[in-house]
Amino acid sequence: MAILDSRKIEDIAAENINILNVQIVEGIENVASALKGLPESELSQAYMEQLKKFEKNYNEAVLPFVEKFNDVLRNQFPELFSKIQKATAALETVKSRTDSSSVAQVDTDAIPVM
């Protein structure tokens, strides 16, 4: 017995795979057209700029999938989702309190070797 209706999961997955495939194809086409004809000296910088644009567009396309994923999880497993939210919030709190400026640096040369 499946925990969730597998057809619903397959429908969500198929819809989002199509969206992501379109983003990938459009991204490749955009990068190729932007780089076509550029001199070698400009290719690296132009490629990095196009890659950043692609990443932004791709992430925007993925966001609705993540939201749907969370909706299904929230609706089907509310207790589990609540625990995940609490654990995530705790992790974010720890991450925000721990940055490189607050971590003590250890002088390894001052530690005697036995």
PDB file of C-alpha atoms in Angstrom:
ATOM      1  CA  MET A   1       0.000   0.000   0.000  1.00  0.00           C
ATOM      2  CA  ALA A   2       1.449   3.322  -1.054  1.00  0.00           C
ATOM      3  CA  ILE A   3       1.604   6.169   1.414  1.00  0.00           C
ATOM      4  CA  LEU A   4       0.546   8.645  -1.265  1.00  0.00           C
ATOM      5  CA  ASP A   5      -1.418   8.278  -4.468  1.00  0.00           C
ATOM      6  CA  SER A   6       1.381   7.427  -6.898  1.00  0.00           C
ATOM      7  CA  ARG A   7      -0.584   8.845  -9.836  1.00  0.00           C
ATOM      8  CA  LYS A   8      -0.714  12.267  -8.149  1.00  0.00           C
ATOM      9  CA  ILE A   9       3.037  12.129  -7.531  1.00  0.00           C
ATOM     10  CA  GLU A  10       3.686  11.083 -11.140  1.00  0.00           C
ATOM     11  CA  ASP A  11       1.513  13.938 -12.436  1.00  0.00           C
ATOM     12  CA  ILE A  12       3.361  16.497 -10.308  1.00  0.00           C
ATOM     13  CA  ALA A  13       6.723  15.065 -11.352  1.00  0.00           C
ATOM     14  CA  ALA A  14       5.845  14.965 -15.069  1.00  0.00           C
ATOM     15  CA  GLU A  15       4.575  18.535 -15.043  1.00  0.00           C
ATOM     16  CA  ASN A  16       7.683  19.821 -13.334  1.00  0.00           C
ATOM     17  CA  ILE A  17      10.103  17.767 -15.406  1.00  0.00           C
ATOM     18  CA  ASN A  18       8.609  19.377 -18.517  1.00  0.00           C
ATOM     19  CA  ILE A  19       9.007  22.853 -17.000  1.00  0.00           C
ATOM     20  CA  LEU A  20      12.630  22.149 -16.084  1.00  0.00           C
ATOM     21  CA  ASN A  21      13.395  20.664 -19.502  1.00  0.00           C
ATOM     22  CA  VAL A  22      12.090  23.824 -21.169  1.00  0.00           C
ATOM     23  CA  GLN A  23      14.292  25.930 -18.880  1.00  0.00           C
ATOM     24  CA  ILE A  24      17.352  23.844 -19.747  1.00  0.00           C
ATOM     25  CA  VAL A  25      16.725  23.997 -23.508  1.00  0.00           C
ATOM     26  CA  GLU A  26      16.059  27.742 -23.400  1.00  0.00           C
ATOM     27  CA  GLY A  27      19.147  28.228 -21.244  1.00  0.00           C
ATOM     28  CA  ILE A  28      21.372  26.370 -23.702  1.00  0.00           C
ATOM     29  CA  GLU A  29      19.923  28.311 -26.629  1.00  0.00           C
ATOM     30  CA  ASN A  30      20.409  31.634 -24.836  1.00  0.00           C
ATOM     31  CA  VAL A  31      24.000  30.844 -23.873  1.00  0.00           C
ATOM     32  CA  ALA A  32      24.858  29.647 -27.374  1.00  0.00           C
ATOM     33  CA  SER A  33      23.351  32.686 -29.081  1.00  0.00           C
ATOM     34  CA  ALA A  34      24.989  35.107 -26.628  1.00  0.00           C
ATOM     35  CA  LEU A  35      28.424  33.549 -27.107  1.00  0.00           C
ATOM     36  CA  LYS A  36      28.243  32.987 -30.862  1.00  0.00           C
ATOM     37  CA  GLY A  37      30.747  35.160 -32.692  1.00  0.00           C
ATOM     38  CA  LEU A  38      32.490  36.546 -29.603  1.00  0.00           C
ATOM     39  CA  PRO A  39      36.274  36.722 -29.664  1.00  0.00           C
ATOM     40  CA  GLU A  40      38.082  34.186 -27.460  1.00  0.00           C
ATOM     41  CA  SER A  41      39.187  36.927 -25.082  1.00  0.00           C
ATOM     42  CA  GLU A  42      35.547  37.662 -24.157  1.00  0.00           C
ATOM     43  CA  LEU A  43      34.180  34.114 -24.058  1.00  0.00           C
ATOM     44  CA  SER A  44      34.987  33.263 -20.451  1.00  0.00           C
ATOM     45  CA  GLN A  45      33.433  36.393 -18.953  1.00  0.00           C
ATOM     46  CA  ALA A  46      30.393  36.231 -21.240  1.00  0.00           C
ATOM     47  CA  TYR A  47      29.902  32.552 -20.436  1.00  0.00           C
ATOM     48  CA  MET A  48      29.962  33.223 -16.682  1.00  0.00           C
ATOM     49  CA  GLU A  49      27.405  36.024 -17.086  1.00  0.00           C
ATOM     50  CA  GLN A  50      25.117  33.777 -19.132  1.00  0.00           C
ATOM     51  CA  LEU A  51      25.532  30.972 -16.622  1.00  0.00           C
ATOM     52  CA  LYS A  52      24.393  33.289 -13.813  1.00  0.00           C
ATOM     53  CA  LYS A  53      21.305  34.271 -15.836  1.00  0.00           C
ATOM     54  CA  PHE A  54      20.544  30.623 -16.528  1.00  0.00           C
ATOM     55  CA  GLU A  55      20.938  29.719 -12.859  1.00  0.00           C
ATOM     56  CA  LYS A  56      18.530  32.492 -11.833  1.00  0.00           C
ATOM     57  CA  ASN A  57      15.912  31.430 -14.410  1.00  0.00           C
ATOM     58  CA  TYR A  58      16.310  27.756 -13.518  1.00  0.00           C
ATOM     59  CA  ASN A  59      15.949  28.441  -9.793  1.00  0.00           C
ATOM     60  CA  GLU A  60      12.790  30.452 -10.458  1.00  0.00           C
ATOM     61  CA  ALA A  61      11.410  27.489 -12.416  1.00  0.00           C
ATOM     62  CA  VAL A  62      12.283  25.050  -9.622  1.00  0.00           C
ATOM     63  CA  LEU A  63      10.637  27.133  -6.893  1.00  0.00           C
ATOM     64  CA  PRO A  64       7.040  26.154  -7.808  1.00  0.00           C
ATOM     65  CA  PHE A  65       8.068  22.484  -7.701  1.00  0.00           C
ATOM     66  CA  VAL A  66       9.531  22.918  -4.222  1.00  0.00           C
ATOM     67  CA  GLU A  67       6.341  24.676  -3.127  1.00  0.00           C
ATOM     68  CA  LYS A  68       4.192  21.828  -4.490  1.00  0.00           C
ATOM     69  CA  PHE A  69       6.459  19.290  -2.807  1.00  0.00           C
ATOM     70  CA  ASN A  70       6.058  21.100   0.512  1.00  0.00           C
ATOM     71  CA  ASP A  71       2.281  21.389   0.032  1.00  0.00           C
ATOM     72  CA  VAL A  72       1.933  17.639  -0.502  1.00  0.00           C
ATOM     73  CA  LEU A  73       4.195  16.914   2.459  1.00  0.00           C
ATOM     74  CA  ARG A  74       2.333  19.433   4.655  1.00  0.00           C
ATOM     75  CA  ASN A  75      -1.094  18.041   3.692  1.00  0.00           C
ATOM     76  CA  GLN A  76      -0.252  14.338   3.814  1.00  0.00           C
ATOM     77  CA  PHE A  77       2.133  14.341   6.788  1.00  0.00           C
ATOM     78  CA  PRO A  78       1.409  17.394   8.962  1.00  0.00           C
ATOM     79  CA  GLU A  79       3.268  16.064  12.023  1.00  0.00           C
ATOM     80  CA  LEU A  80       6.369  15.218  10.001  1.00  0.00           C
ATOM     81  CA  PHE A  81       6.239  18.576   8.229  1.00  0.00           C
ATOM     82  CA  SER A  82       6.023  20.372  11.577  1.00  0.00           C
ATOM     83  CA  LYS A  83       9.094  18.485  12.834  1.00  0.00           C
ATOM     84  CA  ILE A  84      10.978  19.348   9.641  1.00  0.00           C
ATOM     85  CA  GLN A  85      10.097  23.030  10.053  1.00  0.00           C
ATOM     86  CA  LYS A  86      11.297  23.046  13.671  1.00  0.00           C
ATOM     87  CA  ALA A  87      14.543  21.269  12.784  1.00  0.00           C
ATOM     88  CA  THR A  88      15.155  23.619   9.859  1.00  0.00           C
ATOM     89  CA  ALA A  89      14.506  26.686  12.011  1.00  0.00           C
ATOM     90  CA  ALA A  90      16.910  25.391  14.661  1.00  0.00           C
ATOM     91  CA  LEU A  91      19.567  24.738  12.029  1.00  0.00           C
ATOM     92  CA  GLU A  92      19.144  28.225  10.563  1.00  0.00           C
ATOM     93  CA  THR A  93      19.501  29.720  14.049  1.00  0.00           C
ATOM     94  CA  VAL A  94      22.747  27.832  14.604  1.00  0.00           C
ATOM     95  CA  LYS A  95      24.049  28.814  11.164  1.00  0.00           C
ATOM     96  CA  SER A  96      23.249  32.483  11.734  1.00  0.00           C
ATOM     97  CA  ARG A  97      25.038  32.487  15.085  1.00  0.00           C
ATOM     98  CA  THR A  98      28.114  30.725  13.754  1.00  0.00           C
ATOM     99  CA  ASP A  99      30.086  32.819  11.340  1.00  0.00           C
ATOM    100  CA  SER A 100      33.812  32.996  10.752  1.00  0.00           C
ATOM    101  CA  SER A 101      34.215  36.093  12.924  1.00  0.00           C
ATOM    102  CA  SER A 102      32.748  34.403  15.990  1.00  0.00           C
ATOM    103  CA  VAL A 103      34.736  31.187  15.750  1.00  0.00           C
ATOM    104  CA  ALA A 104      37.888  31.186  17.852  1.00  0.00           C
ATOM    105  CA  GLN A 105      41.049  30.531  15.898  1.00  0.00           C
ATOM    106  CA  VAL A 106      43.402  27.948  17.372  1.00  0.00           C
ATOM    107  CA  ASP A 107      47.131  28.537  17.105  1.00  0.00           C
ATOM    108  CA  THR A 108      48.272  25.036  16.215  1.00  0.00           C
ATOM    109  CA  ASP A 109      51.944  26.008  16.574  1.00  0.00           C
ATOM    110  CA  ALA A 110      51.355  26.684  20.281  1.00  0.00           C
ATOM    111  CA  ILE A 111      50.096  23.142  20.928  1.00  0.00           C
ATOM    112  CA  PRO A 112      52.932  20.933  22.204  1.00  0.00           C
ATOM    113  CA  VAL A 113      53.474  17.675  20.334  1.00  0.00           C
ATOM    114  CA  MET A 114      54.152  14.623  22.512  1.00  0.00           C
TER     115      MET A 114
END
